[in-house]
mmCIF file with all atom_site columns, C-alpha atoms in Angstrom:
data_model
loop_
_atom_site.group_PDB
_atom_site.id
_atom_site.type_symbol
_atom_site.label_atom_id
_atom_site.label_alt_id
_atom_site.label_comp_id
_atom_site.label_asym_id
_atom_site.label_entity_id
_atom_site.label_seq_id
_atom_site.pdbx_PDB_ins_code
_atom_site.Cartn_x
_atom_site.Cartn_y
_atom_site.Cartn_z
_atom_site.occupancy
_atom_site.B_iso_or_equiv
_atom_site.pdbx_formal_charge
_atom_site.auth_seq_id
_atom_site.auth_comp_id
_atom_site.auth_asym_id
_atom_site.auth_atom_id
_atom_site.pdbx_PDB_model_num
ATOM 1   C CA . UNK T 1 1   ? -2.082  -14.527 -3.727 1.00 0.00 ? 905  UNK T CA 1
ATOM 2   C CA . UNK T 1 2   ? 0.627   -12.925 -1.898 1.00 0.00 ? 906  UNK T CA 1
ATOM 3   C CA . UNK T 1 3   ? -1.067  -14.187 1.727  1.00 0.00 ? 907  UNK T CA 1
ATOM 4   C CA . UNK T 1 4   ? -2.353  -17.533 0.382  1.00 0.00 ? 908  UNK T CA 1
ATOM 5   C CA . UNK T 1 5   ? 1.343   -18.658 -0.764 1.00 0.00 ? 909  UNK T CA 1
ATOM 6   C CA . UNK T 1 6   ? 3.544   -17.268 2.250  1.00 0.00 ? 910  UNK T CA 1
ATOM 7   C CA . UNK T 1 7   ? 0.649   -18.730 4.711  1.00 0.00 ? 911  UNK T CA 1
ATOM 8   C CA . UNK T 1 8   ? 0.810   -22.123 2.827  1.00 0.00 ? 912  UNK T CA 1
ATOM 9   C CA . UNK T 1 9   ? 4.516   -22.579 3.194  1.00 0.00 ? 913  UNK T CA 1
ATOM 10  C CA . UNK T 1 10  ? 6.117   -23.547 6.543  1.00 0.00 ? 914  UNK T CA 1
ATOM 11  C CA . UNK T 1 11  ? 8.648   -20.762 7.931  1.00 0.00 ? 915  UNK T CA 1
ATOM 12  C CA . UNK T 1 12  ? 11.536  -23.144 7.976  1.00 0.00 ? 916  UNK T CA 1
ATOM 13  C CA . UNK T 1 13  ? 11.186  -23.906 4.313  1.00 0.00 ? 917  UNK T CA 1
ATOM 14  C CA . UNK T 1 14  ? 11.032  -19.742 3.653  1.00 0.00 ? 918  UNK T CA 1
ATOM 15  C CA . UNK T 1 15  ? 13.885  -19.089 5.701  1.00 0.00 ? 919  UNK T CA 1
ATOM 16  C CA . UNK T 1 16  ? 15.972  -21.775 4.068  1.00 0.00 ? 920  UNK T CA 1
ATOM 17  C CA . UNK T 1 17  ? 14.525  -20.263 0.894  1.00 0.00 ? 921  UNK T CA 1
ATOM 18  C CA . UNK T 1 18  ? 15.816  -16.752 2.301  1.00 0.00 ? 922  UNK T CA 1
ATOM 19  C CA . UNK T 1 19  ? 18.896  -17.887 2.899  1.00 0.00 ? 923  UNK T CA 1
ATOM 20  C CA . UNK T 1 20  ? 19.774  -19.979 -0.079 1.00 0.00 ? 924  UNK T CA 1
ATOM 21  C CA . UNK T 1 21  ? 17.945  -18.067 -2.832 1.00 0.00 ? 925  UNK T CA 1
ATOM 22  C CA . UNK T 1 22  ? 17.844  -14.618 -1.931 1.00 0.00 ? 926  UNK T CA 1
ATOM 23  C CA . UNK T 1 23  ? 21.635  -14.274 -2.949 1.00 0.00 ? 927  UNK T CA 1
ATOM 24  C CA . UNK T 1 24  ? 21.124  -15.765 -6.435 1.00 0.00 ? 928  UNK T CA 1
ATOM 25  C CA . UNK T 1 25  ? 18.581  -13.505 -7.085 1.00 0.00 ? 929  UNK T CA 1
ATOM 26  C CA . UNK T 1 26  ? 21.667  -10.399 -7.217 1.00 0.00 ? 930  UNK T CA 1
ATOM 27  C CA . UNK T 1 27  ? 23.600  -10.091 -9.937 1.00 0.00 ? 931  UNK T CA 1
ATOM 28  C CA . UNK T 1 28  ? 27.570  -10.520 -9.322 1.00 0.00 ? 932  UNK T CA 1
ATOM 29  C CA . UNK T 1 29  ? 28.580  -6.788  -9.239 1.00 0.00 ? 933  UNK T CA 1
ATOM 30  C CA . UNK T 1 30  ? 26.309  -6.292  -6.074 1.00 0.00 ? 934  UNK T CA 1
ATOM 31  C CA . UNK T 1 31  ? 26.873  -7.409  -2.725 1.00 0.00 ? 935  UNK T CA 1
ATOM 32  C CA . UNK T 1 32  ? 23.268  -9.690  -1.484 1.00 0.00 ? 936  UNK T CA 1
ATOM 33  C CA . UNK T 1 33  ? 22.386  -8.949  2.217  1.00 0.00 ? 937  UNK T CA 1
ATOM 34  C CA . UNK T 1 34  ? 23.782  -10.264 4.722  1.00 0.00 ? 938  UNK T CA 1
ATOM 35  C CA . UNK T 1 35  ? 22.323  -13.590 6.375  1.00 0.00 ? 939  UNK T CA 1
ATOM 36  C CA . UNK T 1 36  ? 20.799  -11.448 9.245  1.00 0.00 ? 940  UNK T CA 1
ATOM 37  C CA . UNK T 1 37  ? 19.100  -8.856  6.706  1.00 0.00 ? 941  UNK T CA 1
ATOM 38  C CA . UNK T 1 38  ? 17.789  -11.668 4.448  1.00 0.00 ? 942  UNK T CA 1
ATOM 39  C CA . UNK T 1 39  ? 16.046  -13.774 7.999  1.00 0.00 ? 943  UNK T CA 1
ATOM 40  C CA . UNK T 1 40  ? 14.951  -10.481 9.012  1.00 0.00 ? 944  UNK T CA 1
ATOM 41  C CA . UNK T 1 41  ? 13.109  -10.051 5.424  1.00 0.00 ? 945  UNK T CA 1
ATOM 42  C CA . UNK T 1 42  ? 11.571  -13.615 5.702  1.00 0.00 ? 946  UNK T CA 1
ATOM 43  C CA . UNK T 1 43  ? 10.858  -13.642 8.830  1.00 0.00 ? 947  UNK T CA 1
ATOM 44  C CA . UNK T 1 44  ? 8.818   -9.969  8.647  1.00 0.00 ? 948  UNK T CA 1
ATOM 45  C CA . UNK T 1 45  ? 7.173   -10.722 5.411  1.00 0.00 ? 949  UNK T CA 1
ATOM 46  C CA . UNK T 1 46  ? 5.978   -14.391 7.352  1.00 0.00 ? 950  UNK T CA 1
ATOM 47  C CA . UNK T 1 47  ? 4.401   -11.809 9.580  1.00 0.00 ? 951  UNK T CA 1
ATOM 48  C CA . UNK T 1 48  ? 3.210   -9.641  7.940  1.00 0.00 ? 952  UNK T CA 1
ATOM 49  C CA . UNK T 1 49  ? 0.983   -12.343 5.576  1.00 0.00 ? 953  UNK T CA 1
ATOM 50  C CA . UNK T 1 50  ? -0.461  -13.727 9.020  1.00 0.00 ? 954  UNK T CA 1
ATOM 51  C CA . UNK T 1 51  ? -1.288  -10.356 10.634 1.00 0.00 ? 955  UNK T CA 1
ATOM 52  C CA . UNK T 1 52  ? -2.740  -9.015  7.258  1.00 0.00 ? 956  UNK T CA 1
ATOM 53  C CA . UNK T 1 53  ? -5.044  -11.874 7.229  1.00 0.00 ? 957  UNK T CA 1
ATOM 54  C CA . UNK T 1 54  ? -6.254  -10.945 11.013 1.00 0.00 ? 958  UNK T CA 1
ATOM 55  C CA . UNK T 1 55  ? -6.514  -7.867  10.113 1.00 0.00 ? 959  UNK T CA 1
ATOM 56  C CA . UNK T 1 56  ? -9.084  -8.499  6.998  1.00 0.00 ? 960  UNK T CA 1
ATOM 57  C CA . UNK T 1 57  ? -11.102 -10.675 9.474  1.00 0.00 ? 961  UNK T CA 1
ATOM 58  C CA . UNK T 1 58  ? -11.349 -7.902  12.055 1.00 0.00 ? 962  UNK T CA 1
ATOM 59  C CA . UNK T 1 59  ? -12.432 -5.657  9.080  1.00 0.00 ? 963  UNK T CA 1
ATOM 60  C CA . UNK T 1 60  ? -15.149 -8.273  7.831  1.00 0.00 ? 964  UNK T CA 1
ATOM 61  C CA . UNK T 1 61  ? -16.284 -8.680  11.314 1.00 0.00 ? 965  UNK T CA 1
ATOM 62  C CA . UNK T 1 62  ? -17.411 -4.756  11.537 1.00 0.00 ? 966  UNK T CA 1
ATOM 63  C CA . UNK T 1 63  ? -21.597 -4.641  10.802 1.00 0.00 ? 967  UNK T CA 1
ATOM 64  C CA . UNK T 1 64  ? -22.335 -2.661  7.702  1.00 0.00 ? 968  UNK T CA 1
ATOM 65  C CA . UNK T 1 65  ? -24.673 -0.355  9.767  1.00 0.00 ? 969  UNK T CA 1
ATOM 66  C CA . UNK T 1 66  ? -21.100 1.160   10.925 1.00 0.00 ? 970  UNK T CA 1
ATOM 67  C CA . UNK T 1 67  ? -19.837 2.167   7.209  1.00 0.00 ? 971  UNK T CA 1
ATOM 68  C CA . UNK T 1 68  ? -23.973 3.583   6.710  1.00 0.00 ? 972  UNK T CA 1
ATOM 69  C CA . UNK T 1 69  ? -23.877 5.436   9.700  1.00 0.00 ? 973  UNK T CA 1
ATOM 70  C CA . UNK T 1 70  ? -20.238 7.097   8.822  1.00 0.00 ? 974  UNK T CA 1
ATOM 71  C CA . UNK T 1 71  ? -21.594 8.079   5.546  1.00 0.00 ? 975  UNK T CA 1
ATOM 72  C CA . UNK T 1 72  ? -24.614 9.100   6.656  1.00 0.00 ? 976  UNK T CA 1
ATOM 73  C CA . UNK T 1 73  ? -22.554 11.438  8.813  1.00 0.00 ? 977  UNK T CA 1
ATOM 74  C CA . UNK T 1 74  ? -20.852 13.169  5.320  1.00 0.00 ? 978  UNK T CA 1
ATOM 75  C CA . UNK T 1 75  ? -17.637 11.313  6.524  1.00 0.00 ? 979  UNK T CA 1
ATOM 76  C CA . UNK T 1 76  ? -15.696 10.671  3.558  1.00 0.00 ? 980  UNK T CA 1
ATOM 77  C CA . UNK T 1 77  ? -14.606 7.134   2.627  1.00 0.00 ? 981  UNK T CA 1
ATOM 78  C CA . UNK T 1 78  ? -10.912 7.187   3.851  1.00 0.00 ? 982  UNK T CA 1
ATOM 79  C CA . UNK T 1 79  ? -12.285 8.627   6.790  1.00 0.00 ? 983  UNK T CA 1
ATOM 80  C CA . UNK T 1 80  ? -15.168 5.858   7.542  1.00 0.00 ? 984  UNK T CA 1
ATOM 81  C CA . UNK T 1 81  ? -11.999 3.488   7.218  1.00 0.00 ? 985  UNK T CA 1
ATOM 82  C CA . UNK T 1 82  ? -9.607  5.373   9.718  1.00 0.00 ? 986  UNK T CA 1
ATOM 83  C CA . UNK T 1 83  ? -12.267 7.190   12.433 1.00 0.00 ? 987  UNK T CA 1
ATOM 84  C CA . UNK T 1 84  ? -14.737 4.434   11.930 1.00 0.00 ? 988  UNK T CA 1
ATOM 85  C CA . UNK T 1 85  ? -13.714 0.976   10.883 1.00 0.00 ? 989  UNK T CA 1
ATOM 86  C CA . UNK T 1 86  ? -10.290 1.171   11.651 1.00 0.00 ? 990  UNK T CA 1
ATOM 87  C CA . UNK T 1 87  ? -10.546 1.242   15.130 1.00 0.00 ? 991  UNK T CA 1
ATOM 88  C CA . UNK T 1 88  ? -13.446 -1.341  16.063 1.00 0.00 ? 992  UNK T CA 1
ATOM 89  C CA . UNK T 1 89  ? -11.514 -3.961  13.554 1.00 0.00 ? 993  UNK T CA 1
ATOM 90  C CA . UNK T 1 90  ? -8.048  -3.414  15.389 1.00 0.00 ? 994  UNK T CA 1
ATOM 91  C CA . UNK T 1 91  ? -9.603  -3.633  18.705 1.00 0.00 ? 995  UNK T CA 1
ATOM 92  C CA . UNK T 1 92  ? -11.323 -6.893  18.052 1.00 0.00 ? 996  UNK T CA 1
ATOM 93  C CA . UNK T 1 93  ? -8.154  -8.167  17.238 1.00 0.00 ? 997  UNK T CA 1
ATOM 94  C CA . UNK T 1 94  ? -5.662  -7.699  19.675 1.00 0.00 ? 998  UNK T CA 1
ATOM 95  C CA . UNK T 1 95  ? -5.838  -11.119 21.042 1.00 0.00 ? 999  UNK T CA 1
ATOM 96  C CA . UNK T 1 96  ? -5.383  -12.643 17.647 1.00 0.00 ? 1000 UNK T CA 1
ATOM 97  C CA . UNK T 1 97  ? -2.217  -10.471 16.761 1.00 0.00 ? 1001 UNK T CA 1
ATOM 98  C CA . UNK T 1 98  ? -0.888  -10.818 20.079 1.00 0.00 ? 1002 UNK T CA 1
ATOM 99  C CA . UNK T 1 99  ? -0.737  -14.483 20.105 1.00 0.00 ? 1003 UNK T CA 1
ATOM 100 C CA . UNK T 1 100 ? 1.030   -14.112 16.453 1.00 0.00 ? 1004 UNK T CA 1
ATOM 101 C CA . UNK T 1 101 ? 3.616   -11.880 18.077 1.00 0.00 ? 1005 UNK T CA 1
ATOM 102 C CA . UNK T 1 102 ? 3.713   -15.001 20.939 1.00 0.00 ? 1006 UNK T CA 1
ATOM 103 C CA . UNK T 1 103 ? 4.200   -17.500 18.362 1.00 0.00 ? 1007 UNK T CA 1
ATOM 104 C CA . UNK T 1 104 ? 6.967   -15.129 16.456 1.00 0.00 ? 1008 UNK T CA 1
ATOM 105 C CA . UNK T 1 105 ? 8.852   -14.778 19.899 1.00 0.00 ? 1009 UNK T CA 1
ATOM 106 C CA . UNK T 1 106 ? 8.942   -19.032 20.023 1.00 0.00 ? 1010 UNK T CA 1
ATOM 107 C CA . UNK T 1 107 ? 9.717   -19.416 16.416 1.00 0.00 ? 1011 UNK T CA 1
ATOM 108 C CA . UNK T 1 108 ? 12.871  -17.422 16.260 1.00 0.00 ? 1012 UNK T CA 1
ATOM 109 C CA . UNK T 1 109 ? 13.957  -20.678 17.595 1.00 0.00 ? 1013 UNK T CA 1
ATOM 110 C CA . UNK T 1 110 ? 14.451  -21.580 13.929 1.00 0.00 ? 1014 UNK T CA 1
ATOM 111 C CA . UNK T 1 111 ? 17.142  -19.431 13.215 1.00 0.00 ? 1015 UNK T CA 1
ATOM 112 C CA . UNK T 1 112 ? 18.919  -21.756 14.607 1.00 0.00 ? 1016 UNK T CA 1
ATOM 113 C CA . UNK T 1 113 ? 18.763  -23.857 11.896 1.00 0.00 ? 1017 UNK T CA 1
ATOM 114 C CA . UNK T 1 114 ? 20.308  -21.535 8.969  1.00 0.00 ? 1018 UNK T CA 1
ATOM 115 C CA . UNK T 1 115 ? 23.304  -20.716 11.465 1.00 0.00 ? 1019 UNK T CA 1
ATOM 116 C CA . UNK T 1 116 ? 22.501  -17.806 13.904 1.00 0.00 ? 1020 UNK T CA 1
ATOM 117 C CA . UNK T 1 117 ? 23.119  -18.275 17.704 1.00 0.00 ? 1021 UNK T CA 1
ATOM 118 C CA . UNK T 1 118 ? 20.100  -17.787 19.391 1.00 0.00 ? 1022 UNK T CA 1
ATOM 119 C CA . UNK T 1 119 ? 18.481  -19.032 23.388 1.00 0.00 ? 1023 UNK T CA 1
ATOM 120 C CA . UNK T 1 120 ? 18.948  -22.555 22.277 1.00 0.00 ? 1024 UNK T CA 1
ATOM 121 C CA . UNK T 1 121 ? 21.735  -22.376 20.741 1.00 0.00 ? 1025 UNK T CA 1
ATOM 122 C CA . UNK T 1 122 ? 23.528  -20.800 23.179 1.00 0.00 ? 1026 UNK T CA 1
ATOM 123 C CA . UNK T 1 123 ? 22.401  -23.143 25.681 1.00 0.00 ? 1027 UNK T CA 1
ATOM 124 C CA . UNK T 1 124 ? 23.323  -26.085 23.815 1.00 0.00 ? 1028 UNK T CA 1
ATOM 125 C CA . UNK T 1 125 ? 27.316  -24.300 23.841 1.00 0.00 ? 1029 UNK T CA 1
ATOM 126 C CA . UNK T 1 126 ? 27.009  -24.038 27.765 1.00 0.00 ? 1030 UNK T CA 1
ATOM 127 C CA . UNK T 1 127 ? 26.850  -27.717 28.461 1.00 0.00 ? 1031 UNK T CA 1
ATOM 128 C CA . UNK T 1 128 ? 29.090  -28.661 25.306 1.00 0.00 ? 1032 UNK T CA 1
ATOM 129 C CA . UNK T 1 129 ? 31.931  -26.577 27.149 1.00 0.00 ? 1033 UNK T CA 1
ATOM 130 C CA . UNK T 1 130 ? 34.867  -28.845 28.257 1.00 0.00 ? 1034 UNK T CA 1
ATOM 131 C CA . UNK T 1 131 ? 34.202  -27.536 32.037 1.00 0.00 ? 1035 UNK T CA 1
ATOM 132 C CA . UNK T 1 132 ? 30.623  -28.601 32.118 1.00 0.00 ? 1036 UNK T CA 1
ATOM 133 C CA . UNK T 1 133 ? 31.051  -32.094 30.272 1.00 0.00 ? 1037 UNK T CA 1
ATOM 134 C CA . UNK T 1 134 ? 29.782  -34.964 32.818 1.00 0.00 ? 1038 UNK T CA 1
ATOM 135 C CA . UNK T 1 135 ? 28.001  -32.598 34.860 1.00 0.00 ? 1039 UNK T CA 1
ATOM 136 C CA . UNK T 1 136 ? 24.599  -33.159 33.700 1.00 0.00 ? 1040 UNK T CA 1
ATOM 137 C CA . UNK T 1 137 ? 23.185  -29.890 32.907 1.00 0.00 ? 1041 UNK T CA 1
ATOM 138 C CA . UNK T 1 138 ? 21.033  -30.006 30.012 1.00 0.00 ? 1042 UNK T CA 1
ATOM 139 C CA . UNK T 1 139 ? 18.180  -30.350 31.903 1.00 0.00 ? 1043 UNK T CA 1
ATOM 140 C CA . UNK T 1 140 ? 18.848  -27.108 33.786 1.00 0.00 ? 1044 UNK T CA 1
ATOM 141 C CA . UNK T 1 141 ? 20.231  -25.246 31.511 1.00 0.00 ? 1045 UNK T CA 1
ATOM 142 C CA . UNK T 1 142 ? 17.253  -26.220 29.239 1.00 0.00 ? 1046 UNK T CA 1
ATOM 143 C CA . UNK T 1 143 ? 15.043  -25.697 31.444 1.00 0.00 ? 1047 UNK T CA 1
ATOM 144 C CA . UNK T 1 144 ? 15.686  -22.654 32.174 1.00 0.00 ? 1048 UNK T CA 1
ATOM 145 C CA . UNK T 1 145 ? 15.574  -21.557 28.347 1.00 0.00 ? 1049 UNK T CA 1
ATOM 146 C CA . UNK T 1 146 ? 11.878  -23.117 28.655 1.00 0.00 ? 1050 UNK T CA 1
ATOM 147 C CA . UNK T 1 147 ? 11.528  -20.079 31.587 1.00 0.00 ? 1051 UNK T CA 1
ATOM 148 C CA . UNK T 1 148 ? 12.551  -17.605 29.789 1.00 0.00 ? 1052 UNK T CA 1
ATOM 149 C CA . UNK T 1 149 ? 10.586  -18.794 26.316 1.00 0.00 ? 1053 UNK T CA 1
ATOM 150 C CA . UNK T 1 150 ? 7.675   -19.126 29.159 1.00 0.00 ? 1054 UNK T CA 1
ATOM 151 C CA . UNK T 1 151 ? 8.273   -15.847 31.213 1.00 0.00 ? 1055 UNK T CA 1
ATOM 152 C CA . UNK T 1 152 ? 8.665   -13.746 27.416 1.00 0.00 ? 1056 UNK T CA 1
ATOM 153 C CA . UNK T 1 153 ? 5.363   -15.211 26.400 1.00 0.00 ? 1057 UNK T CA 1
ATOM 154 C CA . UNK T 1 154 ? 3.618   -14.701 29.729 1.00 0.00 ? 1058 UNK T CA 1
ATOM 155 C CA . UNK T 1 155 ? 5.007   -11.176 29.833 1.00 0.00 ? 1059 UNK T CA 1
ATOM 156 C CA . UNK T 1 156 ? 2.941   -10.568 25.947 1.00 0.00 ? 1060 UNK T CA 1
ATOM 157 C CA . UNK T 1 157 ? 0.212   -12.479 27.393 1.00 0.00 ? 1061 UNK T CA 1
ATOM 158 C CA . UNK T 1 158 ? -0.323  -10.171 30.574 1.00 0.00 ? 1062 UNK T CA 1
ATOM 159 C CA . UNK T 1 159 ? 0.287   -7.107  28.099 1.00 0.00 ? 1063 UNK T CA 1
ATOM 160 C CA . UNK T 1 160 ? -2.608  -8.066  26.476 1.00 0.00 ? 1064 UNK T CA 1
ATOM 161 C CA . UNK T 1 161 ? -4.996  -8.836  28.840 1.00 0.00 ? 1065 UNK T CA 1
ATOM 162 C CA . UNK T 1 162 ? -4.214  -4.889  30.185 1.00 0.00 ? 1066 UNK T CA 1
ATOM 163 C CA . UNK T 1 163 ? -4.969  -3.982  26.730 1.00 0.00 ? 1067 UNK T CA 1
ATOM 164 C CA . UNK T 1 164 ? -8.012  -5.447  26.127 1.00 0.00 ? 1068 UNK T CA 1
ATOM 165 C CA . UNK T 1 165 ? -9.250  -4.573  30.001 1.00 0.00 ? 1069 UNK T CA 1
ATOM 166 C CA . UNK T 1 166 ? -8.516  -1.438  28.978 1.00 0.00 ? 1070 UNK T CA 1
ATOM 167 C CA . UNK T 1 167 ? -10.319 -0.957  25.923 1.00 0.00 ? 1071 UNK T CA 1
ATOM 168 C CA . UNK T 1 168 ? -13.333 -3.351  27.183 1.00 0.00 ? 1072 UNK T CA 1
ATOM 169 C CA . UNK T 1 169 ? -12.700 -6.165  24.321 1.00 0.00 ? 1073 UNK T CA 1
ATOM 170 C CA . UNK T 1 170 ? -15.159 -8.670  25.484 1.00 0.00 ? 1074 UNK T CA 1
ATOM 171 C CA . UNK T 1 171 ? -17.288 -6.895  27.760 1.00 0.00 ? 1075 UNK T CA 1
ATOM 172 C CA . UNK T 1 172 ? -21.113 -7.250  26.367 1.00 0.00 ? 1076 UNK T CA 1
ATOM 173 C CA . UNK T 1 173 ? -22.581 -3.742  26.190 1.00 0.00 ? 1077 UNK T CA 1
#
């Protein structure tokens, strides 16, 4: 239930949620935490719904001969799921999660909106400066935002590839 709701609700609408609701939820004598804490909490528990449900398809995706053979091996169930399972699901999913962490890395963009100063905020306060007004810069200064959103992402997406080179996800055996 837990997965279905946070996955069917738009991260915006949670971090408003977060940042409205989360403080009437505290009674007077305590202090709520602060706005930082409570986008942190939203933002991780966003995550963690989408990367739990990755994570339950790289688990589905292991053949049933795997658990047999464990077993048939006296392996115990905990340790089926960590020495066997475990490892074959996670590694079938690196692509998946990394392009979740990809998509985290371009949505903290949102912040934004509930009033923290992040790369497009700040770039937006370059050009509104008095010293850069009439010079035409949002396109620069914007576009270089778009670089580093692009070189970030890139740098995750070349991380990966290592990774999965590495481990041979892919390669037909």
């Amino acid at each position: 239930g837990y997965i279905e709701l946070i996955r069917g609700v738009p991260l915006i609408t949670l971090l408003f949620m977060g940042h409205y609701v989360i403080p009437l939820v505290f009674p007077n004598t305590v202090d709520p935490p602060s706005a930082l804490v409570r986008a942190l909490i939203v933002i991780t528990a966003f995550e963690a719904a989408y990367v739990a449900e990755t994570v339950r398809g790289g688990l589905q995706s292991i053949p049933r001969g795997q658990y047999e053979a464990a077993q048939a091996l006296g392996l115990v169930p905990w340790k089926v799921t960590r020495l066997v399972v475990l490892p074959q699901a996670l590694r079938a999913v690196i692509p998946a999660i990394v392009g979740q962490f990809i998509s985290l890395f371009k949505d903290t963009s949102l912040l934004s909106i509930i009033g923290f100063l992040e790369l497009l905020q700040v770039a937006e306060n370059v050009v509104s400066q008095p010293e850069f007004l009439g010079q035409r810069l949002h396109t620069v200064t914007f576009a270089f935002a778009a670089l580093i959103y692009w070189a970030g992402s890139s740098t995750l997406s070349r991380a990966s590839r290592r990774i999965e080179a590495r481990l041979g996800v892919g390669d037909c055996r």
